[in-house]
Tab-separated table of C-alpha atoms in Angstrom:
chain	number	residue	atom	x	y	z
A	1	MET	CA	-11.501	-20.295	11.324
A	2	GLY	CA	-10.241	-17.388	13.337
A	3	LYS	CA	-8.716	-14.275	12.191
A	4	GLY	CA	-5.722	-13.709	15.091
A	5	ARG	CA	-3.313	-15.593	13.116
A	6	VAL	CA	-3.802	-13.622	9.726
A	7	GLU	CA	-3.551	-10.663	11.681
A	8	ALA	CA	-0.833	-12.081	12.999
A	9	PHE	CA	0.946	-12.249	10.369
A	10	THR	CA	0.356	-9.857	8.590
A	11	ASP	CA	1.591	-7.245	11.185
A	12	GLY	CA	5.314	-9.381	10.743
A	13	VAL	CA	5.090	-9.476	7.127
A	14	VAL	CA	4.772	-5.777	6.882
A	15	ALA	CA	7.080	-4.710	9.539
A	16	ILE	CA	10.032	-7.556	7.227
A	17	ILE	CA	8.522	-4.747	4.334
A	18	ILE	CA	9.749	-1.723	6.050
A	19	THR	CA	12.575	-3.163	7.570
A	20	ILE	CA	14.373	-4.352	4.324
A	21	MET	CA	12.961	-0.687	3.458
A	22	VAL	CA	14.797	1.000	5.599
A	23	LEU	CA	18.162	-1.063	4.702
A	24	GLU	CA	18.056	0.130	1.420
A	25	LEU	CA	19.248	3.450	2.635
A	26	LYS	CA	23.073	4.539	3.014
A	27	VAL	CA	24.901	6.343	5.262
A	28	PRO	CA	25.898	9.758	3.595
A	29	HIS	CA	29.855	9.964	3.362
A	30	GLY	CA	30.022	13.398	4.565
A	31	GLU	CA	29.614	15.297	7.937
A	32	ASP	CA	27.864	17.668	6.426
A	33	PHE	CA	25.146	18.783	5.007
A	34	SER	CA	25.520	18.916	1.541
A	35	ALA	CA	26.556	14.543	1.866
A	36	LEU	CA	22.901	14.412	2.175
A	37	LEU	CA	21.493	15.617	-1.085
A	38	PRO	CA	22.752	13.003	-3.443
A	39	LEU	CA	20.344	10.738	-1.311
A	40	TRP	CA	17.443	12.899	-1.750
A	41	PRO	CA	15.651	10.765	-4.241
A	42	VAL	CA	16.546	7.054	-2.497
A	43	PHE	CA	15.175	9.060	0.860
A	44	PHE	CA	11.592	10.495	-0.800
A	45	CYS	CA	11.226	6.988	-2.292
A	46	TYR	CA	11.534	5.242	0.985
A	47	VAL	CA	9.360	8.359	2.576
A	48	LEU	CA	6.729	7.342	-0.210
A	49	SER	CA	7.178	3.371	0.337
A	50	PHE	CA	6.068	3.575	4.053
A	51	ILE	CA	3.254	5.717	3.685
A	52	ASN	CA	1.597	2.931	1.541
A	53	VAL	CA	2.144	0.496	3.431
A	54	GLY	CA	1.716	1.814	6.197
A	55	ILE	CA	-1.315	2.867	5.081
A	56	TYR	CA	-2.616	-0.862	3.939
A	57	TRP	CA	-1.706	-1.831	7.224
A	58	ASN	CA	-4.070	0.701	8.889
A	59	ASN	CA	-6.762	-0.568	6.458
A	60	LEU	CA	-5.697	-4.498	7.206
A	61	HIS	CA	-5.921	-3.719	10.735
A	62	ASN	CA	-9.587	-1.815	10.478
A	63	MET	CA	-10.800	-4.381	8.495
A	64	PHE	CA	-10.094	-7.243	10.330
A	65	HIS	CA	-11.256	-5.375	13.553
A	66	ALA	CA	-14.466	-5.641	11.485
A	67	VAL	CA	-14.835	-9.365	10.378
A	68	GLN	CA	-15.732	-11.730	12.911
A	69	ARG	CA	-13.881	-15.421	10.502
A	70	VAL	CA	-11.487	-16.430	7.375
A	71	ASP	CA	-11.655	-19.096	5.231
A	72	GLY	CA	-8.821	-20.126	2.700
A	73	ARG	CA	-10.427	-18.233	0.015
A	74	VAL	CA	-9.720	-14.551	1.750
A	75	LEU	CA	-6.057	-16.636	3.035
A	76	TRP	CA	-5.605	-16.408	-0.516
A	77	ALA	CA	-6.653	-13.305	-0.962
A	78	ASN	CA	-4.326	-12.236	1.407
A	79	LEU	CA	-1.034	-13.787	1.143
A	80	ASN	CA	-1.636	-12.224	-3.032
A	81	LEU	CA	-1.583	-9.328	-1.290
A	82	LEU	CA	1.440	-9.701	0.587
A	83	PHE	CA	3.360	-11.029	-2.087
A	84	TRP	CA	2.735	-7.168	-3.964
A	85	LEU	CA	3.629	-5.510	-0.234
A	86	SER	CA	6.628	-7.434	0.105
A	87	LEU	CA	7.911	-6.222	-3.586
A	88	MET	CA	8.017	-2.614	-2.768
A	89	PRO	CA	11.257	-2.474	-1.680
A	90	VAL	CA	12.434	-3.678	-4.482
A	91	THR	CA	10.559	-1.588	-6.131
A	92	THR	CA	10.977	1.745	-4.413
A	93	ALA	CA	14.996	0.372	-4.944
A	94	PHE	CA	14.613	0.526	-8.348
A	95	MET	CA	12.343	4.222	-9.100
A	96	GLY	CA	15.007	6.484	-5.638
A	97	GLU	CA	18.437	4.405	-7.111
A	98	ASN	CA	17.921	5.393	-10.519
A	99	HIS	CA	16.530	9.142	-9.602
A	100	PHE	CA	12.938	8.783	-10.813
A	101	ALA	CA	13.887	7.323	-14.722
A	102	PRO	CA	10.340	6.137	-16.527
A	103	VAL	CA	10.730	3.063	-16.401
A	104	PRO	CA	11.796	2.347	-12.468
A	105	VAL	CA	8.491	5.062	-12.014
A	106	ALA	CA	6.354	2.724	-14.025
A	107	VAL	CA	7.692	-0.276	-12.235
A	108	TYR	CA	6.589	0.812	-8.993
A	109	GLY	CA	3.749	2.432	-10.233
A	110	ILE	CA	2.789	-1.543	-11.592
A	111	ASP	CA	3.757	-2.543	-7.978
A	112	LEU	CA	1.035	-0.428	-6.578
A	113	VAL	CA	-1.576	-0.748	-9.168
A	114	LEU	CA	-0.863	-4.450	-8.331
A	115	CYS	CA	-1.739	-3.833	-4.522
A	116	ALA	CA	-4.633	-2.169	-4.851
A	117	VAL	CA	-5.851	-5.294	-7.133
A	118	ALA	CA	-5.273	-7.721	-4.592
A	119	TYR	CA	-7.065	-5.471	-1.865
A	120	THR	CA	-9.647	-5.230	-4.197
A	121	ILE	CA	-9.841	-8.674	-4.183
A	122	LEU	CA	-9.371	-9.119	-0.654
A	123	VAL	CA	-12.254	-7.194	0.582
A	124	VAL	CA	-14.537	-8.922	-2.241
A	125	LYS	CA	-13.722	-12.062	-0.284
A	126	LEU	CA	-14.133	-10.994	2.832
A	127	ARG	CA	-17.737	-9.762	1.488
A	128	HIS	CA	-18.904	-12.881	0.333
A	129	LEU	CA	-17.840	-14.472	3.088
A	130	HIS	CA	-19.730	-12.223	5.304
A	131	GLY	CA	-22.363	-10.783	3.632
A	132	ALA	CA	-23.749	-7.839	2.387
A	133	ASP	CA	-25.880	-6.906	5.767
A	134	THR	CA	-22.827	-7.010	7.955
A	135	THR	CA	-21.006	-4.040	9.996
A	136	PHE	CA	-17.737	-5.379	7.521
A	137	ALA	CA	-19.867	-4.775	3.817
A	138	LYS	CA	-21.316	-1.605	5.139
A	139	ALA	CA	-18.283	-0.187	6.096
A	140	VAL	CA	-16.982	-0.402	2.723
A	141	GLY	CA	-19.631	0.272	1.322
A	142	ARG	CA	-18.742	1.509	-2.468
A	143	ASP	CA	-15.344	1.663	-1.729
A	144	ASN	CA	-15.656	4.983	-4.691
A	145	LYS	CA	-11.557	6.253	-2.930
A	146	GLY	CA	-10.147	2.878	-3.260
A	147	LYS	CA	-11.276	2.825	-7.528
A	148	ILE	CA	-10.214	5.886	-7.777
A	149	SER	CA	-6.630	4.869	-6.592
A	150	LEU	CA	-6.540	2.138	-8.925
A	151	GLY	CA	-7.484	4.494	-12.000
A	152	LEU	CA	-5.262	6.658	-10.700
A	153	TYR	CA	-2.221	4.454	-10.069
A	154	THR	CA	-2.829	3.418	-13.591
A	155	THR	CA	-2.961	6.466	-15.028
A	156	ALA	CA	0.597	7.081	-13.506
A	157	VAL	CA	1.690	4.622	-14.666
A	158	LEU	CA	1.095	5.627	-18.450
A	159	LEU	CA	2.079	8.412	-17.837
A	160	SER	CA	5.346	7.550	-16.217
A	161	PHE	CA	6.424	7.121	-20.322
A	162	PHE	CA	5.867	10.561	-21.036
A	163	ASN	CA	6.274	12.445	-17.665
A	164	GLN	CA	7.805	10.614	-15.297
A	165	TRP	CA	7.146	13.398	-12.750
A	166	ILE	CA	3.745	13.798	-12.897
A	167	SER	CA	3.255	10.219	-12.425
A	168	VAL	CA	5.287	10.531	-8.891
A	169	ALA	CA	2.895	13.586	-8.287
A	170	ILE	CA	-0.111	10.668	-8.743
A	171	TYR	CA	1.779	8.400	-6.443
A	172	VAL	CA	1.901	11.484	-4.052
A	173	LEU	CA	-1.895	12.198	-4.631
A	174	VAL	CA	-3.250	8.867	-3.915
A	175	ALA	CA	-1.306	8.420	-0.068
A	176	ALA	CA	-2.005	11.718	0.793
A	177	ILE	CA	-6.044	10.829	-0.247
A	178	TRP	CA	-5.298	7.779	2.116
A	179	PHE	CA	-3.761	9.678	4.727
A	180	ALA	CA	-6.280	10.411	6.993
A	181	PRO	CA	-7.416	7.281	8.888
A	182	ASP	CA	-10.113	5.306	7.031
A	183	LYS	CA	-13.304	6.085	9.582
A	184	ARG	CA	-15.679	4.135	7.767
A	185	PHE	CA	-14.766	0.698	10.153
A	186	GLU	CA	-14.203	2.926	13.032
A	187	ARG	CA	-17.898	4.756	12.834
A	188	LEU	CA	-20.083	1.179	12.130
A	189	ILE	CA	-17.903	-0.942	15.244
A	190	GLU	CA	-18.603	1.818	17.935
A	191	LYS	CA	-22.233	2.131	17.224
């Protein structure tokens, strides 16, 4: 089957996720900069999650541009990823409103781990559908960046019970690693 509907559905779900996250931001009470200070944890978490959701959207866009078709397994794998991404507004608010307490930081990280696992499953399903000698498979390669990210997220979850600030720093680090657009797909598609 064609890929257009899954792309459109994914775009819609991602837009809703971002909308829900921004609705969690509350208007400050006061008219000076000091009124913003109590809101910094929630705003920081929003920015971090916005970047993470944006990274997934960007990578999904590039991935689906490189594939020709989807099947039922790919649709379910994509829904699995969208499910874990749809929890991002809740885990973001939990971490921000509790000022980076260890358990909320761990829960946020668990969501990031599950998003990364779901993304990996989607890549595997697409590679299986299209074969090893396709543009898609060549672009994905060994996906070392994905494997490193998953390892860092897992480490951060475990560390959150010892020092949640190191965990938050790791979440920021992984987002920074992925922030630059992934050129693997673009280079091969342009050839």
